Amino acid sequence: RQELVAQCRVLRAMNYFHLVNYYSDTYTAATAADRGGVPLILSANVGAPYTQPSVQGIYDQILDDMAQAYPYLPVTATTELHPNRATADAFYARLYLQMMQYDKALEYANKALQANDALYDWCAYYNQMADKINNPTDYATLPAPNVFGYCENYNYRHGSNSYTSTEYHMPLDRGARFEEGDARFLARWKRYDAGNEEYYRGLLRGLINYEGMTTVEVYLIKAECLARQGQVAQAMETLNQVRQTRILPAYYQPLSANSEAEAVPQIIRTKMNEMIMTTVPFCDARRLNAEGKYPIILSKQGTNGQLTLSPTSHLWTFPIPMGAIGNSG
């Protein structure tokens, strides 16, 4: 019973992390106690009373759930749907990174990687599927490797659908942000041109682990935290460990940096591409914008001209939907 409750607490903490990072202001230590959080509901009873604490209050609840869960989590869980100790370590790394407590994020990243440091070889997958990928008329879907049982999984959380589906398509300008020779990009999307339509069509099909914790995210958390501690060479070594399993050998060159300011943007670029289609790039952008050292500016061509989302825009915080506010249950 204690193990089951502990696993439920970890999943609740993960869900509130998503909620507070979409519907509340970004966490900063100086302002979190003064900013409104999201409704906190701790009962499954319909119509149960709830509170709406501050952003700090929501993070305190997340930390409390994790602290109470941690001693009772198994080293090996029954399935990947059930969080284990390494899942908690990986999530702690994500949580403390978002709180800009980089020392703690690094501590838990190292713990998680001690339990599982596997990286999937996307270059090998590309080579296996190269004939289909490089056939300009073949848009048949490919079996997604990053599903239940993927070697990088700490835990598995598919996302919004409970059925097998093909990945979303991607606009051309977003595809241009990937490194040349990125096998993961080449295996997941193929350029499609038909009439006035030009975009990258999603190729992978399956129940992809979009929202679970994975080793590659933890490697990139570790890399950023090392860079922020001044351990730039170690940070770039960690980053390049990831890139060697993603960038085809014909294109691969190790990245280097001489300072935190040179290292962090390279790490963030890789992470934004690696974690695309998950909530991580959005949360990272909010964190980086709140910090101010490495701001993220997004822009695209809209129907009425160029649209730009500035680092200080209020649009980084979603309004709580009226449907949720008006739902008595």
mmCIF file of N, CA and C in Angstrom, residues 173 177 296-311 313 315-316:
data_model
loop_
_atom_site.group_PDB
_atom_site.id
_atom_site.type_symbol
_atom_site.label_atom_id
_atom_site.label_comp_id
_atom_site.label_asym_id
_atom_site.label_seq_id
_atom_site.Cartn_x
_atom_site.Cartn_y
_atom_site.Cartn_z
ATOM 1 N N ASP A 173 10.096 26.147 -40.956
ATOM 2 C CA ASP A 173 11.013 26.974 -40.181
ATOM 3 C C ASP A 173 11.428 26.286 -38.884
ATOM 4 N N ARG A 177 15.737 24.400 -37.457
ATOM 5 C CA ARG A 177 16.505 24.588 -36.213
ATOM 6 C C ARG A 177 17.273 23.343 -35.805
ATOM 7 N N ILE A 296 14.558 33.396 -24.610
ATOM 8 C CA ILE A 296 14.029 32.718 -25.795
ATOM 9 C C ILE A 296 13.011 33.630 -26.468
ATOM 10 N N ILE A 297 13.239 33.955 -27.727
ATOM 11 C CA ILE A 297 12.301 34.746 -28.524
ATOM 12 C C ILE A 297 11.761 33.847 -29.631
ATOM 13 N N LEU A 298 10.460 33.729 -29.718
ATOM 14 C CA LEU A 298 9.844 32.911 -30.751
ATOM 15 C C LEU A 298 9.168 33.816 -31.781
ATOM 16 N N SER A 299 9.293 33.452 -33.041
ATOM 17 C CA SER A 299 8.638 34.228 -34.096
ATOM 18 C C SER A 299 8.233 33.306 -35.227
ATOM 19 N N LYS A 300 7.194 33.694 -35.935
ATOM 20 C CA LYS A 300 6.749 32.943 -37.111
ATOM 21 C C LYS A 300 5.964 33.878 -38.017
ATOM 22 N N GLN A 301 5.804 33.452 -39.247
ATOM 23 C CA GLN A 301 5.048 34.225 -40.213
ATOM 24 C C GLN A 301 3.573 33.873 -40.078
ATOM 25 N N GLY A 302 2.755 34.827 -39.684
ATOM 26 C CA GLY A 302 1.324 34.612 -39.572
ATOM 27 C C GLY A 302 0.597 35.101 -40.804
ATOM 28 N N THR A 303 -0.719 34.920 -40.828
ATOM 29 C CA THR A 303 -1.491 35.347 -42.000
ATOM 30 C C THR A 303 -1.477 36.860 -42.164
ATOM 31 N N ASN A 304 -1.249 37.594 -41.060
ATOM 32 C CA ASN A 304 -1.239 39.061 -41.136
ATOM 33 C C ASN A 304 0.155 39.636 -40.883
ATOM 34 N N GLY A 305 1.182 38.832 -41.136
ATOM 35 C CA GLY A 305 2.535 39.334 -40.951
ATOM 36 C C GLY A 305 3.314 38.533 -39.924
ATOM 37 N N GLN A 306 4.471 39.049 -39.551
ATOM 38 C CA GLN A 306 5.355 38.374 -38.615
ATOM 39 C C GLN A 306 4.820 38.478 -37.194
ATOM 40 N N LEU A 307 4.783 37.345 -36.510
ATOM 41 C CA LEU A 307 4.343 37.301 -35.122
ATOM 42 C C LEU A 307 5.538 36.976 -34.241
ATOM 43 N N THR A 308 5.698 37.719 -33.154
ATOM 44 C CA THR A 308 6.829 37.514 -32.259
ATOM 45 C C THR A 308 6.338 37.411 -30.831
ATOM 46 N N LEU A 309 6.855 36.422 -30.119
ATOM 47 C CA LEU A 309 6.557 36.238 -28.700
ATOM 48 C C LEU A 309 7.803 36.632 -27.928
ATOM 49 N N SER A 310 7.743 37.761 -27.248
ATOM 50 C CA SER A 310 8.919 38.279 -26.549
ATOM 51 C C SER A 310 9.113 37.555 -25.221
ATOM 52 N N PRO A 311 10.314 37.583 -24.662
ATOM 53 C CA PRO A 311 10.571 36.903 -23.385
ATOM 54 C C PRO A 311 9.725 37.425 -22.234
ATOM 55 N N SER A 313 6.530 38.620 -22.537
ATOM 56 C CA SER A 313 5.108 38.607 -22.860
ATOM 57 C C SER A 313 4.296 37.853 -21.807
ATOM 58 N N LEU A 315 1.816 36.226 -22.581
ATOM 59 C CA LEU A 315 1.268 35.072 -23.278
ATOM 60 C C LEU A 315 2.016 33.780 -22.979
ATOM 61 N N TRP A 316 3.133 33.850 -22.245
ATOM 62 C CA TRP A 316 3.801 32.631 -21.789
ATOM 63 C C TRP A 316 3.001 31.941 -20.692
#
